[in-house]
Amino acid sequence: MMTKFDPAARPGVRLIPIHGKTPQIHETAFIAPGTVIVGDVTIGAGSSIWYNCVLRADVSRIVIGERTNVQDGSVLHCDGPSPQYPDGCPLTIGDDVLIGHMAMVHGCTIHDRGFVGLGAIAMNNAVIASEAMLAAGAMLTENKAMGERELWAGRPAKKLRDLNDAAVAGMQLGVAHYAENAKHHAQAVAENE
């Protein structure tokens, strides 16, 4: 269930309503200190937003599914309507997604069980399909669409190969790790506020 944000329950988190929109955060989500969340942001059950992330939905919306993690220092944003994109470019992130440290994810779609590597960039209207991996440091440019179970790398990113079952299983272990680790961090933050 989504609950009204309670700053006392989430020490060190900055919530900024704008344009009549306030972030909606599931009560089981872990939001780490240093995080700034602005505007029309929805965060689902069991998800985790790690230290010093910025989620800014001031001109469109950001929707994050369940059990997804956004790792330390990442920046998430969206774009409002423009001549090129009359409906704007909201940022939509599915369930069980891994977003690595210091990633920049902007106005794109990441389907369930997608993966964004460390320092990677995904731009407006790009698509990361289910169980696909954007490699560390890669840049997925506007309007590019990755297929399911594909590995893309480089700047600009291009398909390298298909992912095997072991690689997909490894990504899902990462999801489980972050879900469990978030519980430990939530307790540590509460004990040290």
Tab-separated table of N, CA and C in Angstrom, residues 34-144:
chain	number	residue	atom	x	y	z
A	34	GLY	N	20.215	10.733	1.965
A	34	GLY	CA	20.886	11.434	0.883
A	34	GLY	C	20.100	11.431	-0.411
A	35	THR	N	19.039	10.642	-0.461
A	35	THR	CA	18.211	10.572	-1.661
A	35	THR	C	17.305	11.792	-1.742
A	36	VAL	N	17.132	12.305	-2.973
A	36	VAL	CA	16.213	13.398	-3.245
A	36	VAL	C	15.186	12.895	-4.243
A	37	ILE	N	13.900	13.021	-3.887
A	37	ILE	CA	12.802	12.554	-4.736
A	37	ILE	C	11.865	13.733	-4.958
A	38	VAL	N	11.659	14.077	-6.232
A	38	VAL	CA	10.912	15.278	-6.583
A	38	VAL	C	9.717	14.927	-7.469
A	39	GLY	N	8.524	15.357	-7.059
A	39	GLY	CA	7.367	15.346	-7.937
A	39	GLY	C	6.668	14.023	-8.115
A	40	ASP	N	6.284	13.745	-9.359
A	40	ASP	CA	5.388	12.643	-9.717
A	40	ASP	C	6.138	11.314	-9.818
A	41	VAL	N	6.579	10.811	-8.662
A	41	VAL	CA	7.355	9.566	-8.574
A	41	VAL	C	6.522	8.534	-7.824
A	42	THR	N	6.459	7.315	-8.370
A	42	THR	CA	5.814	6.192	-7.695
A	42	THR	C	6.850	5.094	-7.529
A	43	ILE	N	6.987	4.574	-6.307
A	43	ILE	CA	7.955	3.515	-6.004
A	43	ILE	C	7.201	2.348	-5.390
A	44	GLY	N	7.341	1.163	-5.987
A	44	GLY	CA	6.580	-0.010	-5.583
A	44	GLY	C	7.159	-0.777	-4.412
A	45	ALA	N	6.415	-1.792	-4.007
A	45	ALA	CA	6.736	-2.613	-2.829
A	45	ALA	C	8.095	-3.283	-2.954
A	46	GLY	N	8.845	-3.236	-1.853
A	46	GLY	CA	10.106	-3.958	-1.768
A	46	GLY	C	11.229	-3.372	-2.601
A	47	SER	N	10.998	-2.233	-3.237
A	47	SER	CA	12.063	-1.616	-4.029
A	47	SER	C	13.025	-0.869	-3.116
A	48	SER	N	14.217	-0.553	-3.654
A	48	SER	CA	15.203	0.163	-2.856
A	48	SER	C	15.883	1.225	-3.710
A	49	ILE	N	15.976	2.403	-3.118
A	49	ILE	CA	16.656	3.534	-3.734
A	49	ILE	C	17.826	3.842	-2.802
A	50	TRP	N	19.050	3.720	-3.303
A	50	TRP	CA	20.229	3.741	-2.453
A	50	TRP	C	20.795	5.150	-2.294
A	51	TYR	N	21.861	5.247	-1.534
A	51	TYR	CA	22.413	6.510	-1.065
A	51	TYR	C	22.710	7.483	-2.207
A	52	ASN	N	22.241	8.728	-1.992
A	52	ASN	CA	22.559	9.856	-2.870
A	52	ASN	C	22.035	9.737	-4.294
A	53	CYS	N	20.907	9.084	-4.452
A	53	CYS	CA	20.238	9.079	-5.756
A	53	CYS	C	19.348	10.308	-5.887
A	54	VAL	N	19.103	10.715	-7.127
A	54	VAL	CA	18.171	11.801	-7.422
A	54	VAL	C	17.127	11.269	-8.391
A	55	LEU	N	15.851	11.379	-8.003
A	55	LEU	CA	14.718	11.003	-8.854
A	55	LEU	C	13.892	12.269	-9.031
A	56	ARG	N	13.921	12.845	-10.237
A	56	ARG	CA	13.282	14.141	-10.458
A	56	ARG	C	12.211	14.012	-11.536
A	57	ALA	N	10.960	14.039	-11.094
A	57	ALA	CA	9.801	13.937	-11.988
A	57	ALA	C	9.038	15.255	-11.940
A	58	ASP	N	9.666	16.289	-12.451
A	58	ASP	CA	9.076	17.623	-12.417
A	58	ASP	C	8.316	17.959	-13.691
A	59	VAL	N	8.623	17.290	-14.808
A	59	VAL	CA	7.987	17.609	-16.088
A	59	VAL	C	7.198	16.434	-16.675
A	60	SER	N	7.359	15.264	-16.117
A	60	SER	CA	6.599	14.067	-16.482
A	60	SER	C	6.616	13.171	-15.252
A	61	ARG	N	6.470	11.852	-15.440
A	61	ARG	CA	6.391	10.969	-14.280
A	61	ARG	C	7.499	9.909	-14.315
A	62	ILE	N	7.792	9.406	-13.132
A	62	ILE	CA	8.700	8.267	-12.957
A	62	ILE	C	7.924	7.199	-12.208
A	63	VAL	N	7.857	6.002	-12.780
A	63	VAL	CA	7.170	4.875	-12.144
A	63	VAL	C	8.173	3.745	-11.998
A	64	ILE	N	8.338	3.270	-10.765
A	64	ILE	CA	9.258	2.173	-10.450
A	64	ILE	C	8.434	1.042	-9.861
A	65	GLY	N	8.605	-0.158	-10.405
A	65	GLY	CA	7.826	-1.315	-9.971
A	65	GLY	C	8.279	-1.873	-8.631
A	66	GLU	N	8.040	-3.159	-8.449
A	66	GLU	CA	8.332	-3.840	-7.188
A	66	GLU	C	9.697	-4.529	-7.225
A	67	ARG	N	10.367	-4.539	-6.082
A	67	ARG	CA	11.637	-5.239	-5.883
A	67	ARG	C	12.742	-4.743	-6.815
A	68	THR	N	12.593	-3.546	-7.306
A	68	THR	CA	13.609	-2.938	-8.174
A	68	THR	C	14.591	-2.172	-7.306
A	69	ASN	N	15.867	-2.164	-7.693
A	69	ASN	CA	16.827	-1.367	-6.944
A	69	ASN	C	17.534	-0.381	-7.849
A	70	VAL	N	17.703	0.820	-7.307
A	70	VAL	CA	18.422	1.900	-7.973
A	70	VAL	C	19.617	2.191	-7.077
A	71	GLN	N	20.803	1.874	-7.563
A	71	GLN	CA	21.975	1.896	-6.699
A	71	GLN	C	22.596	3.288	-6.594
A	72	ASP	N	23.490	3.414	-5.640
A	72	ASP	CA	24.043	4.668	-5.167
A	72	ASP	C	24.451	5.628	-6.282
A	73	GLY	N	24.051	6.894	-6.110
A	73	GLY	CA	24.496	7.955	-6.989
A	73	GLY	C	23.821	8.024	-8.345
A	74	SER	N	22.799	7.228	-8.568
A	74	SER	CA	22.126	7.241	-9.873
A	74	SER	C	21.197	8.442	-10.001
A	75	VAL	N	20.982	8.869	-11.249
A	75	VAL	CA	20.107	9.992	-11.551
A	75	VAL	C	19.006	9.507	-12.482
A	76	LEU	N	17.752	9.735	-12.077
A	76	LEU	CA	16.587	9.350	-12.877
A	76	LEU	C	15.786	10.605	-13.192
A	77	HIS	N	15.458	10.804	-14.469
A	77	HIS	CA	14.697	11.984	-14.880
A	77	HIS	C	13.816	11.603	-16.056
A	78	CYS	N	13.041	12.548	-16.554
A	78	CYS	CA	12.083	12.341	-17.630
A	78	CYS	C	11.989	13.648	-18.415
A	79	ASP	N	11.245	13.631	-19.517
A	79	ASP	CA	11.038	14.857	-20.289
A	79	ASP	C	9.558	15.091	-20.499
A	80	GLY	N	9.187	16.359	-20.520
A	80	GLY	CA	7.810	16.744	-20.799
A	80	GLY	C	7.540	16.751	-22.297
A	81	PRO	N	6.318	17.084	-22.684
A	81	PRO	CA	5.950	17.116	-24.092
A	81	PRO	C	6.841	18.060	-24.904
A	82	SER	N	7.091	17.661	-26.151
A	82	SER	CA	7.887	18.461	-27.081
A	82	SER	C	7.382	18.170	-28.490
A	83	PRO	N	7.818	18.926	-29.495
A	83	PRO	CA	7.397	18.601	-30.867
A	83	PRO	C	7.782	17.178	-31.272
A	84	GLN	N	8.945	16.715	-30.826
A	84	GLN	CA	9.392	15.363	-31.162
A	84	GLN	C	8.606	14.297	-30.404
A	85	TYR	N	8.270	14.585	-29.143
A	85	TYR	CA	7.570	13.634	-28.283
A	85	TYR	C	6.349	14.328	-27.674
A	86	PRO	N	5.228	14.390	-28.396
A	86	PRO	CA	4.050	15.134	-27.906
A	86	PRO	C	3.539	14.654	-26.542
A	87	ASP	N	3.742	13.381	-26.226
A	87	ASP	CA	3.316	12.860	-24.925
A	87	ASP	C	4.440	12.905	-23.891
A	88	GLY	N	5.554	13.497	-24.245
A	88	GLY	CA	6.694	13.533	-23.345
A	88	GLY	C	7.401	12.192	-23.293
A	89	CYS	N	8.350	12.106	-22.392
A	89	CYS	CA	9.116	10.870	-22.191
A	89	CYS	C	9.133	10.542	-20.706
A	90	PRO	N	8.069	9.885	-20.215
A	90	PRO	CA	8.109	9.439	-18.820
A	90	PRO	C	9.167	8.347	-18.668
A	91	LEU	N	9.570	8.121	-17.443
A	91	LEU	CA	10.509	7.038	-17.138
A	91	LEU	C	9.710	5.919	-16.478
A	92	THR	N	9.706	4.753	-17.121
A	92	THR	CA	8.939	3.614	-16.622
A	92	THR	C	9.887	2.450	-16.387
A	93	ILE	N	9.920	1.979	-15.149
A	93	ILE	CA	10.824	0.899	-14.744
A	93	ILE	C	9.980	-0.213	-14.145
A	94	GLY	N	10.144	-1.432	-14.633
A	94	GLY	CA	9.322	-2.557	-14.207
A	94	GLY	C	9.742	-3.152	-12.874
A	95	ASP	N	9.340	-4.400	-12.672
A	95	ASP	CA	9.644	-5.147	-11.449
A	95	ASP	C	10.992	-5.857	-11.584
A	96	ASP	N	11.672	-6.057	-10.461
A	96	ASP	CA	12.896	-6.861	-10.393
A	96	ASP	C	13.993	-6.342	-11.317
A	97	VAL	N	14.092	-5.025	-11.433
A	97	VAL	CA	15.098	-4.387	-12.274
A	97	VAL	C	16.314	-4.035	-11.419
A	98	LEU	N	17.500	-4.179	-11.989
A	98	LEU	CA	18.753	-3.764	-11.351
A	98	LEU	C	19.287	-2.546	-12.088
A	99	ILE	N	19.528	-1.453	-11.367
A	99	ILE	CA	20.151	-0.267	-11.946
A	99	ILE	C	21.421	-0.011	-11.162
A	100	GLY	N	22.568	-0.142	-11.819
A	100	GLY	CA	23.873	-0.077	-11.167
A	100	GLY	C	24.244	1.317	-10.694
A	101	HIS	N	25.291	1.375	-9.889
A	101	HIS	CA	25.782	2.628	-9.308
A	101	HIS	C	26.045	3.677	-10.381
A	102	MET	N	25.634	4.890	-10.088
A	102	MET	CA	25.900	6.069	-10.902
A	102	MET	C	25.390	5.957	-12.334
A	103	ALA	N	24.301	5.230	-12.522
A	103	ALA	CA	23.659	5.173	-13.833
A	103	ALA	C	22.853	6.456	-14.056
A	104	MET	N	22.630	6.790	-15.321
A	104	MET	CA	21.767	7.912	-15.679
A	104	MET	C	20.672	7.359	-16.580
A	105	VAL	N	19.448	7.376	-16.062
A	105	VAL	CA	18.313	6.764	-16.751
A	105	VAL	C	17.301	7.870	-17.006
A	106	HIS	N	17.006	8.132	-18.283
A	106	HIS	CA	16.283	9.353	-18.646
A	106	HIS	C	15.175	9.070	-19.656
A	107	GLY	N	13.925	9.180	-19.231
A	107	GLY	CA	12.795	9.144	-20.148
A	107	GLY	C	12.690	7.885	-20.987
A	108	CYS	N	13.086	6.763	-20.437
A	108	CYS	CA	13.095	5.504	-21.186
A	108	CYS	C	12.177	4.482	-20.507
A	109	THR	N	12.167	3.271	-21.056
A	109	THR	CA	11.394	2.175	-20.482
A	109	THR	C	12.337	1.011	-20.212
A	110	ILE	N	12.261	0.480	-18.989
A	110	ILE	CA	13.010	-0.720	-18.626
A	110	ILE	C	11.990	-1.759	-18.198
A	111	HIS	N	11.905	-2.838	-18.954
A	111	HIS	CA	10.923	-3.874	-18.662
A	111	HIS	C	11.362	-4.735	-17.469
A	112	ASP	N	10.435	-5.548	-16.968
A	112	ASP	CA	10.704	-6.424	-15.826
A	112	ASP	C	12.011	-7.193	-16.036
A	113	ARG	N	12.793	-7.255	-14.973
A	113	ARG	CA	14.033	-8.022	-14.936
A	113	ARG	C	15.111	-7.480	-15.876
A	114	GLY	N	14.984	-6.204	-16.272
A	114	GLY	CA	16.047	-5.571	-17.053
A	114	GLY	C	17.216	-5.187	-16.161
A	115	PHE	N	18.347	-4.878	-16.774
A	115	PHE	CA	19.582	-4.583	-16.037
A	115	PHE	C	20.280	-3.397	-16.688
A	116	VAL	N	20.668	-2.418	-15.865
A	116	VAL	CA	21.454	-1.272	-16.315
A	116	VAL	C	22.758	-1.298	-15.529
A	117	GLY	N	23.876	-1.406	-16.217
A	117	GLY	CA	25.171	-1.552	-15.556
A	117	GLY	C	25.691	-0.260	-14.945
A	118	LEU	N	26.789	-0.386	-14.206
A	118	LEU	CA	27.435	0.739	-13.532
A	118	LEU	C	27.747	1.855	-14.519
A	119	GLY	N	27.337	3.068	-14.195
A	119	GLY	CA	27.683	4.216	-15.012
A	119	GLY	C	27.078	4.234	-16.405
A	120	ALA	N	26.112	3.382	-16.673
A	120	ALA	CA	25.485	3.353	-17.993
A	120	ALA	C	24.478	4.488	-18.135
A	121	ILE	N	24.159	4.814	-19.383
A	121	ILE	CA	23.197	5.864	-19.693
A	121	ILE	C	22.131	5.281	-20.616
A	122	ALA	N	20.863	5.521	-20.291
A	122	ALA	CA	19.749	5.175	-21.181
A	122	ALA	C	18.959	6.444	-21.421
A	123	MET	N	18.765	6.799	-22.700
A	123	MET	CA	18.202	8.101	-23.062
A	123	MET	C	16.728	8.008	-23.452
A	124	ASN	N	16.141	9.166	-23.744
A	124	ASN	CA	14.721	9.279	-24.051
A	124	ASN	C	14.233	8.249	-25.066
A	125	ASN	N	13.097	7.641	-24.727
A	125	ASN	CA	12.367	6.751	-25.615
A	125	ASN	C	13.133	5.473	-25.963
A	126	ALA	N	14.229	5.205	-25.263
A	126	ALA	CA	14.944	3.938	-25.437
A	126	ALA	C	14.205	2.853	-24.655
A	127	VAL	N	14.438	1.597	-25.034
A	127	VAL	CA	13.769	0.470	-24.375
A	127	VAL	C	14.804	-0.599	-24.033
A	128	ILE	N	14.805	-1.004	-22.764
A	128	ILE	CA	15.592	-2.151	-22.307
A	128	ILE	C	14.585	-3.254	-22.032
A	129	ALA	N	14.638	-4.298	-22.828
A	129	ALA	CA	13.637	-5.357	-22.756
A	129	ALA	C	13.855	-6.246	-21.530
A	130	SER	N	12.899	-7.118	-21.293
A	130	SER	CA	12.950	-8.046	-20.173
A	130	SER	C	14.199	-8.919	-20.266
A	131	GLU	N	14.898	-9.037	-19.141
A	131	GLU	CA	16.090	-9.874	-19.007
A	131	GLU	C	17.217	-9.455	-19.940
A	132	ALA	N	17.197	-8.196	-20.390
A	132	ALA	CA	18.283	-7.649	-21.201
A	132	ALA	C	19.245	-6.888	-20.303
A	133	MET	N	20.493	-6.740	-20.762
A	133	MET	CA	21.523	-6.086	-19.966
A	133	MET	C	22.212	-4.995	-20.781
A	134	LEU	N	22.159	-3.760	-20.259
A	134	LEU	CA	22.946	-2.662	-20.796
A	134	LEU	C	24.234	-2.644	-19.986
A	135	ALA	N	25.359	-2.889	-20.638
A	135	ALA	CA	26.636	-3.095	-19.942
A	135	ALA	C	27.112	-1.839	-19.224
A	136	ALA	N	28.009	-2.038	-18.282
A	136	ALA	CA	28.609	-0.926	-17.543
A	136	ALA	C	29.218	0.063	-18.524
A	137	GLY	N	28.946	1.356	-18.291
A	137	GLY	CA	29.515	2.417	-19.106
A	137	GLY	C	28.885	2.602	-20.472
A	138	ALA	N	27.906	1.789	-20.824
A	138	ALA	CA	27.283	1.874	-22.149
A	138	ALA	C	26.340	3.072	-22.222
A	139	MET	N	26.042	3.512	-23.463
A	139	MET	CA	25.087	4.596	-23.666
A	139	MET	C	24.071	4.155	-24.713
A	140	LEU	N	22.844	3.903	-24.240
A	140	LEU	CA	21.744	3.526	-25.118
A	140	LEU	C	21.079	4.817	-25.584
A	141	THR	N	21.253	5.163	-26.856
A	141	THR	CA	20.795	6.442	-27.373
A	141	THR	C	19.292	6.445	-27.624
A	142	GLU	N	18.759	7.654	-27.896
A	142	GLU	CA	17.322	7.838	-28.078
A	142	GLU	C	16.736	6.865	-29.097
A	143	ASN	N	15.566	6.351	-28.746
A	143	ASN	CA	14.747	5.511	-29.634
A	143	ASN	C	15.329	4.136	-29.933
A	144	LYS	N	16.442	3.756	-29.335
A	144	LYS	CA	16.993	2.412	-29.543
A	144	LYS	C	16.236	1.431	-28.660
